[in-house]
């Protein structure tokens, strides 16, 4: 069906306000649909972006943020959106196929191997999909004690252990303490760390929507930290790191409880525990909090591939690399990591 009143555009800086105004009022949009991700993709990672939007009579009615990753190691892709757990097109039904058609035109013109949409719900039943990931989202009660009562007994006991140990939570003004824990944590798991300037840029571009909460011992030792995103009435703990002593003191458990308390004070009414791979430790940890997994619909349009790419640590072909990375000195891992991880997304 023809829609002559709909026009397709590429996002420029002058359009950011109109784009974001639409995103904040669109019920299907997420934190990762905001215009600031365009600059992050380009300036921090050097990726070409194609942020598409539809207008009707001058008003934005649908958006589709895309970034192009071109790597000798991991291939050439067009994704909505690298480093983001949610993406894909959102907006008015009539505009959605027009934006997706433009995305496919760009994918073919750029010669990518695949086009990927990181949807919360399925859109293309006939496309290949990644079945590895789920998300965990649960409503928060305005009453903080009601949220604690809703936590299953065993997990609630861990929270109380952290409280008994005198742990203290702090809202940090910068990413310094967070990054030290995060970088060491991901190295211990055998994966490269994102560059520190990415986290600095997140705070600069998103302001109060990006916040660091850090847990310390009563003596001030840094134990655990989480960088969270706030979007409308949602809080998304997104990147985290822990000291080796955190487990013994229940600092990781205390951290998320402290975040729930703090987020309630900020008016958050939905706690988004984020994406996890099925069958992993983080998956089990989130279930222990009483959150139920919700499948994510990562859909692929394959052009020069026979199967969905598996660029993740669960792929057996990366076992040797992971084992090697765990042995690297932290300064070396932090220096090399950004050159590798920028191409993973």
CSV table of C-alpha atoms in Angstrom, one decimal:
chain,number,residue,atom,x,y,z
A,1,UNK,CA,0.0,0.0,0.0
A,2,UNK,CA,1.3,3.5,-0.9
A,3,UNK,CA,1.7,6.1,1.8
A,4,UNK,CA,2.6,9.3,0.0
A,5,UNK,CA,2.4,11.3,3.2
A,6,UNK,CA,5.2,9.3,4.8
A,7,UNK,CA,8.8,10.2,4.1
A,8,UNK,CA,12.0,8.4,5.2
A,9,UNK,CA,15.0,10.4,6.5
A,10,UNK,CA,18.5,9.9,7.9
A,11,UNK,CA,19.1,11.3,11.4
A,12,UNK,CA,21.2,14.5,11.6
A,13,UNK,CA,22.1,16.5,14.7
A,14,UNK,CA,19.4,19.0,14.1
A,15,UNK,CA,16.8,16.2,14.3
A,16,UNK,CA,17.9,14.8,17.7
A,17,UNK,CA,15.2,16.6,19.7
A,18,UNK,CA,12.4,15.5,17.5
A,19,UNK,CA,13.7,11.9,17.4
A,20,UNK,CA,14.0,11.7,21.2
A,21,UNK,CA,10.6,13.3,21.8
A,22,UNK,CA,9.1,10.5,19.7
A,23,UNK,CA,11.1,7.8,21.5
A,24,UNK,CA,10.0,9.0,24.9
A,25,UNK,CA,6.4,8.8,24.0
A,26,UNK,CA,6.5,5.6,21.9
A,27,UNK,CA,5.5,2.7,24.2
A,28,UNK,CA,7.6,0.2,22.3
A,29,UNK,CA,10.8,2.3,22.3
A,30,UNK,CA,13.6,1.6,24.7
A,31,UNK,CA,16.6,3.4,26.2
A,32,UNK,CA,18.6,2.1,23.3
A,33,UNK,CA,16.5,3.9,20.7
A,34,UNK,CA,17.7,7.3,21.8
A,35,UNK,CA,19.6,9.6,19.4
A,36,UNK,CA,22.7,9.8,21.6
A,37,UNK,CA,23.7,6.3,20.5
A,38,UNK,CA,24.5,7.6,17.1
A,39,UNK,CA,27.4,9.6,18.4
A,40,UNK,CA,28.5,6.9,20.7
A,41,UNK,CA,28.7,4.4,17.8
A,42,UNK,CA,30.6,6.9,15.6
A,43,UNK,CA,32.9,8.6,18.0
A,44,UNK,CA,33.8,5.8,20.5
A,45,UNK,CA,33.8,2.8,18.2
A,46,UNK,CA,34.2,4.3,14.7
A,47,UNK,CA,31.2,2.6,13.2
A,48,UNK,CA,29.2,4.0,10.4
A,49,UNK,CA,25.6,4.6,11.4
A,50,UNK,CA,22.3,4.7,9.6
A,51,UNK,CA,19.7,6.1,12.0
A,52,UNK,CA,16.5,6.1,10.0
A,53,UNK,CA,13.2,7.7,10.8
A,54,UNK,CA,9.8,8.3,9.1
A,55,UNK,CA,7.9,11.6,9.1
A,56,UNK,CA,4.3,12.4,8.4
A,57,UNK,CA,3.5,16.1,7.9
A,58,UNK,CA,6.7,17.0,9.7
A,59,UNK,CA,6.2,14.7,12.7
A,60,UNK,CA,8.4,11.7,13.5
A,61,UNK,CA,6.2,8.6,13.6
A,62,UNK,CA,8.8,5.7,13.6
A,63,UNK,CA,12.5,5.2,14.1
A,64,UNK,CA,15.1,2.5,13.3
A,65,UNK,CA,18.7,3.0,14.6
A,66,UNK,CA,21.3,1.0,12.8
A,67,UNK,CA,25.1,0.7,13.0
A,68,UNK,CA,27.5,-1.0,10.6
A,69,UNK,CA,30.3,-3.2,12.0
A,70,UNK,CA,33.0,-4.2,9.6
A,71,UNK,CA,35.7,-6.6,11.0
A,72,UNK,CA,38.1,-9.1,9.5
A,73,UNK,CA,37.6,-11.3,12.6
A,74,UNK,CA,33.8,-11.2,13.0
A,75,UNK,CA,32.5,-10.1,9.6
A,76,UNK,CA,30.4,-7.3,8.2
A,77,UNK,CA,27.0,-6.6,9.7
A,78,UNK,CA,24.3,-4.0,10.0
A,79,UNK,CA,22.7,-4.2,13.4
A,80,UNK,CA,20.0,-2.4,15.5
A,81,UNK,CA,22.0,-1.9,17.7
A,82,UNK,CA,25.5,-3.1,18.6
A,83,UNK,CA,26.3,-3.0,22.4
A,84,UNK,CA,22.5,-2.7,23.0
A,85,UNK,CA,20.3,-5.6,24.2
A,86,UNK,CA,17.1,-4.1,22.5
A,87,UNK,CA,16.6,-2.6,19.1
A,88,UNK,CA,14.8,-2.8,15.9
A,89,UNK,CA,12.1,-0.6,14.4
A,90,UNK,CA,9.4,1.0,16.6
A,91,UNK,CA,6.5,3.3,15.6
A,92,UNK,CA,3.5,3.6,13.5
A,93,UNK,CA,2.5,0.4,11.7
A,94,UNK,CA,2.3,2.0,8.2
A,95,UNK,CA,5.9,3.4,8.5
A,96,UNK,CA,7.5,0.2,9.9
A,97,UNK,CA,7.8,-1.7,6.5
A,98,UNK,CA,9.1,1.5,4.8
A,99,UNK,CA,12.0,1.8,7.3
A,100,UNK,CA,12.8,-1.9,7.1
A,101,UNK,CA,12.8,-1.7,3.3
A,102,UNK,CA,15.3,1.2,3.5
A,103,UNK,CA,17.4,-0.8,6.0
A,104,UNK,CA,17.5,-3.7,3.5
A,105,UNK,CA,18.4,-1.4,0.7
A,106,UNK,CA,21.4,-0.1,2.7
A,107,UNK,CA,22.4,-3.6,3.7
A,108,UNK,CA,22.6,-4.7,0.1
A,109,UNK,CA,24.3,-1.5,-1.0
A,110,UNK,CA,26.9,-1.8,1.7
A,111,UNK,CA,27.5,-5.5,1.0
A,112,UNK,CA,27.0,-6.7,4.6
A,113,UNK,CA,26.8,-10.4,5.5
A,114,UNK,CA,23.7,-10.0,7.6
A,115,UNK,CA,21.1,-7.6,9.0
A,116,UNK,CA,20.2,-8.0,12.6
A,117,UNK,CA,17.2,-6.7,14.6
A,118,UNK,CA,17.3,-7.1,18.4
A,119,UNK,CA,13.6,-7.1,19.0
A,120,UNK,CA,11.8,-7.5,22.3
A,121,UNK,CA,9.0,-9.3,20.4
A,122,UNK,CA,9.1,-11.3,17.1
A,123,UNK,CA,8.4,-9.5,13.9
A,124,UNK,CA,9.6,-11.9,11.1
A,125,UNK,CA,8.5,-15.4,11.8
A,126,UNK,CA,10.3,-16.7,8.7
A,127,UNK,CA,13.7,-15.2,9.5
A,128,UNK,CA,16.5,-17.1,11.2
A,129,UNK,CA,16.8,-16.1,14.9
A,130,UNK,CA,19.3,-16.3,17.8
A,131,UNK,CA,17.7,-18.4,20.5
A,132,UNK,CA,20.5,-17.8,23.1
A,133,UNK,CA,19.2,-14.8,25.0
A,134,UNK,CA,16.5,-13.9,27.4
A,135,UNK,CA,15.7,-10.8,29.4
A,136,UNK,CA,14.4,-10.4,32.9
A,137,UNK,CA,11.9,-7.6,33.6
A,138,UNK,CA,9.7,-7.1,36.7
A,139,UNK,CA,7.5,-4.4,38.2
A,140,UNK,CA,8.8,-2.5,41.3
A,141,UNK,CA,6.4,-1.6,44.1
A,142,UNK,CA,6.6,2.0,45.4
A,143,UNK,CA,6.9,0.4,48.9
A,144,UNK,CA,10.6,-0.6,49.2
A,145,UNK,CA,9.8,-3.2,51.9
A,146,UNK,CA,7.2,-4.8,49.7
A,147,UNK,CA,10.0,-5.4,47.1
A,148,UNK,CA,12.2,-7.1,49.6
A,149,UNK,CA,9.3,-9.3,50.7
A,150,UNK,CA,8.8,-10.3,47.0
A,151,UNK,CA,12.4,-11.6,46.8
A,152,UNK,CA,12.5,-15.4,47.3
A,153,UNK,CA,13.6,-16.5,50.8
A,154,UNK,CA,17.1,-17.7,50.0
A,155,UNK,CA,18.0,-14.7,47.9
A,156,UNK,CA,16.5,-12.4,50.6
A,157,UNK,CA,18.8,-14.1,53.1
A,158,UNK,CA,21.8,-13.0,51.0
A,159,UNK,CA,20.6,-9.4,50.9
A,160,UNK,CA,20.2,-9.5,54.7
A,161,UNK,CA,23.8,-10.9,55.0
A,162,UNK,CA,25.1,-7.9,53.1
A,163,UNK,CA,23.1,-5.6,55.4
A,164,UNK,CA,24.5,-7.4,58.5
A,165,UNK,CA,28.0,-7.1,57.1
A,166,UNK,CA,27.6,-3.3,57.2
A,167,UNK,CA,27.9,-2.8,53.5
A,168,UNK,CA,27.3,0.8,52.2
A,169,UNK,CA,26.1,1.9,48.8
A,170,UNK,CA,27.2,5.2,47.2
A,171,UNK,CA,26.2,7.1,44.1
A,172,UNK,CA,29.5,7.9,42.3
A,173,UNK,CA,30.0,11.1,40.4
A,174,UNK,CA,32.2,9.3,37.8
A,175,UNK,CA,33.1,5.9,36.5
A,176,UNK,CA,36.5,5.6,38.2
A,177,UNK,CA,35.7,3.0,40.9
A,178,UNK,CA,33.3,1.2,38.6
A,179,UNK,CA,35.7,0.8,35.7
A,180,UNK,CA,38.4,-0.7,37.9
A,181,UNK,CA,36.1,-3.5,39.1
A,182,UNK,CA,34.4,-4.0,35.7
A,183,UNK,CA,37.7,-4.3,33.8
A,184,UNK,CA,39.2,-6.8,36.2
A,185,UNK,CA,35.9,-8.8,36.3
A,186,UNK,CA,35.6,-9.3,32.6
A,187,UNK,CA,39.3,-10.2,32.3
A,188,UNK,CA,38.7,-12.9,34.9
A,189,UNK,CA,35.9,-14.2,32.7
A,190,UNK,CA,38.2,-14.2,29.7
A,191,UNK,CA,36.5,-11.4,27.7
A,192,UNK,CA,37.9,-8.0,26.6
A,193,UNK,CA,36.7,-4.9,28.3
A,194,UNK,CA,35.1,-2.0,26.6
A,195,UNK,CA,37.2,1.2,26.7
A,196,UNK,CA,36.9,3.5,29.7
A,197,UNK,CA,36.1,6.4,27.4
A,198,UNK,CA,32.9,4.6,26.4
A,199,UNK,CA,31.6,4.7,30.0
A,200,UNK,CA,32.7,8.3,30.4
A,201,UNK,CA,30.9,9.2,27.2
A,202,UNK,CA,27.7,7.4,28.4
A,203,UNK,CA,27.7,9.7,31.4
A,204,UNK,CA,28.4,12.8,29.4
A,205,UNK,CA,25.7,12.1,26.7
A,206,UNK,CA,22.9,10.7,28.9
A,207,UNK,CA,23.5,12.7,32.1
A,208,UNK,CA,21.1,11.7,34.9
A,209,UNK,CA,19.9,8.7,32.8
A,210,UNK,CA,23.3,7.1,33.4
A,211,UNK,CA,24.3,6.5,37.0
A,212,UNK,CA,26.9,4.5,38.9
A,213,UNK,CA,26.2,2.8,42.3
A,214,UNK,CA,29.1,1.4,44.2
A,215,UNK,CA,29.1,-0.8,47.3
A,216,UNK,CA,31.9,-0.6,49.8
A,217,UNK,CA,32.8,-2.3,53.1
A,218,UNK,CA,32.3,-0.4,56.4
A,219,UNK,CA,36.0,0.5,56.1
A,220,UNK,CA,35.6,1.9,52.6
A,221,UNK,CA,37.0,-1.0,50.5
A,222,UNK,CA,35.4,-1.0,47.1
A,223,UNK,CA,33.6,-4.3,46.5
A,224,UNK,CA,31.0,-4.1,43.8
A,225,UNK,CA,29.7,-1.5,41.3
A,226,UNK,CA,27.0,-1.2,38.7
A,227,UNK,CA,26.3,1.3,35.9
A,228,UNK,CA,22.6,1.7,35.3
A,229,UNK,CA,20.4,3.3,32.7
A,230,UNK,CA,17.1,5.1,33.6
A,231,UNK,CA,14.4,5.5,30.9
A,232,UNK,CA,11.0,6.8,31.7
A,233,UNK,CA,10.0,4.7,34.7
A,234,UNK,CA,12.5,1.9,34.2
A,235,UNK,CA,15.9,1.2,35.6
A,236,UNK,CA,18.3,-1.1,33.7
A,237,UNK,CA,21.5,-2.2,35.6
A,238,UNK,CA,23.6,-2.8,32.6
A,239,UNK,CA,27.3,-3.0,33.3
A,240,UNK,CA,28.8,-4.4,36.6
A,241,UNK,CA,31.9,-5.5,38.3
A,242,UNK,CA,32.9,-7.1,41.6
A,243,UNK,CA,36.0,-7.6,43.7
A,244,UNK,CA,37.0,-11.1,44.5
A,245,UNK,CA,35.9,-10.4,48.1
A,246,UNK,CA,32.4,-9.5,47.1
A,247,UNK,CA,31.0,-13.0,47.1
A,248,UNK,CA,32.0,-13.8,50.6
A,249,UNK,CA,30.4,-10.5,51.9
A,250,UNK,CA,27.3,-10.8,49.7
A,251,UNK,CA,28.2,-7.5,48.1
A,252,UNK,CA,26.8,-8.4,44.7
A,253,UNK,CA,23.4,-9.3,46.2
A,254,UNK,CA,23.4,-6.2,48.4
A,255,UNK,CA,24.3,-4.0,45.4
A,256,UNK,CA,21.1,-4.9,43.5
A,257,UNK,CA,18.9,-4.5,46.5
A,258,UNK,CA,20.5,-1.1,47.1
A,259,UNK,CA,19.8,-0.2,43.5
A,260,UNK,CA,16.2,-1.3,43.8
A,261,UNK,CA,15.8,1.0,46.9
A,262,UNK,CA,17.5,3.9,45.2
A,263,UNK,CA,15.6,3.4,41.9
A,264,UNK,CA,12.2,3.4,43.8
A,265,UNK,CA,13.3,6.8,45.2
A,266,UNK,CA,13.8,8.0,41.7
A,267,UNK,CA,10.4,6.9,40.7
A,268,UNK,CA,11.3,3.8,38.8
A,269,UNK,CA,8.5,1.2,38.6
A,270,UNK,CA,10.1,-1.5,36.5
A,271,UNK,CA,13.4,-3.2,37.2
A,272,UNK,CA,15.0,-4.5,34.0
A,273,UNK,CA,17.7,-7.1,35.0
A,274,UNK,CA,18.8,-7.2,31.4
A,275,UNK,CA,19.9,-9.9,29.0
A,276,UNK,CA,21.5,-13.2,29.9
A,277,UNK,CA,22.5,-16.3,28.1
A,278,UNK,CA,20.3,-19.3,28.9
A,279,UNK,CA,21.9,-21.7,31.3
A,280,UNK,CA,24.6,-19.4,32.6
A,281,UNK,CA,25.4,-18.2,36.1
A,282,UNK,CA,23.9,-14.7,35.5
A,283,UNK,CA,20.7,-16.4,34.2
A,284,UNK,CA,20.4,-18.5,37.4
A,285,UNK,CA,21.2,-15.5,39.6
A,286,UNK,CA,18.4,-13.4,38.1
A,287,UNK,CA,15.9,-16.3,38.5
A,288,UNK,CA,16.9,-16.5,42.1
A,289,UNK,CA,15.6,-13.0,42.6
A,290,UNK,CA,12.1,-14.1,41.4
A,291,UNK,CA,12.4,-12.8,37.9
A,292,UNK,CA,11.1,-14.9,35.0
A,293,UNK,CA,13.0,-15.1,31.7
A,294,UNK,CA,11.4,-13.6,28.7
A,295,UNK,CA,12.8,-14.8,25.3
A,296,UNK,CA,14.3,-12.1,23.1
A,297,UNK,CA,13.7,-12.2,19.4
A,298,UNK,CA,17.0,-11.5,17.7
A,299,UNK,CA,16.1,-11.8,14.0
A,300,UNK,CA,18.6,-12.1,11.1
A,301,UNK,CA,18.4,-11.4,7.4
A,302,UNK,CA,21.2,-13.5,5.9
A,303,UNK,CA,22.9,-12.3,2.7
A,304,UNK,CA,26.4,-13.9,2.7
A,305,UNK,CA,26.1,-16.3,5.6
A,306,UNK,CA,24.6,-19.8,5.8
A,307,UNK,CA,23.7,-19.5,9.5
A,308,UNK,CA,23.3,-17.0,12.4
A,309,UNK,CA,26.7,-15.8,13.6
A,310,UNK,CA,27.8,-17.0,17.1
A,311,UNK,CA,30.2,-14.3,18.2
A,312,UNK,CA,29.8,-15.0,21.9
A,313,UNK,CA,31.9,-16.7,24.7
A,314,UNK,CA,29.8,-19.9,24.5
A,315,UNK,CA,31.1,-20.7,21.1
A,316,UNK,CA,33.6,-23.5,21.5
A,317,UNK,CA,36.0,-22.0,19.0
A,318,UNK,CA,36.8,-19.2,21.4
A,319,UNK,CA,37.8,-21.4,24.3
A,320,UNK,CA,41.5,-21.1,23.7
A,321,UNK,CA,41.2,-17.3,23.3
A,322,UNK,CA,39.2,-17.1,26.6
A,323,UNK,CA,41.8,-19.2,28.5
A,324,UNK,CA,44.6,-17.0,27.1
A,325,UNK,CA,42.8,-13.7,28.0
A,326,UNK,CA,42.3,-14.8,31.6
A,327,UNK,CA,46.1,-15.0,32.0
A,328,UNK,CA,46.9,-11.5,30.6
A,329,UNK,CA,48.0,-8.8,33.0
A,330,UNK,CA,45.2,-6.4,33.6
A,331,UNK,CA,47.0,-3.3,32.0
A,332,UNK,CA,47.7,-5.4,28.9
A,333,UNK,CA,44.1,-6.6,28.7
A,334,UNK,CA,42.8,-3.1,29.1
A,335,UNK,CA,45.1,-1.8,26.3
A,336,UNK,CA,44.2,-4.6,23.8
A,337,UNK,CA,40.6,-5.1,24.7
A,338,UNK,CA,39.0,-2.1,23.0
A,339,UNK,CA,40.5,-3.0,19.6
A,340,UNK,CA,38.8,-6.4,19.8
A,341,UNK,CA,35.5,-5.7,21.6
A,342,UNK,CA,34.6,-2.8,19.3
A,343,UNK,CA,33.9,-5.3,16.5
A,344,UNK,CA,31.8,-7.6,18.6
A,345,UNK,CA,28.8,-5.5,19.6
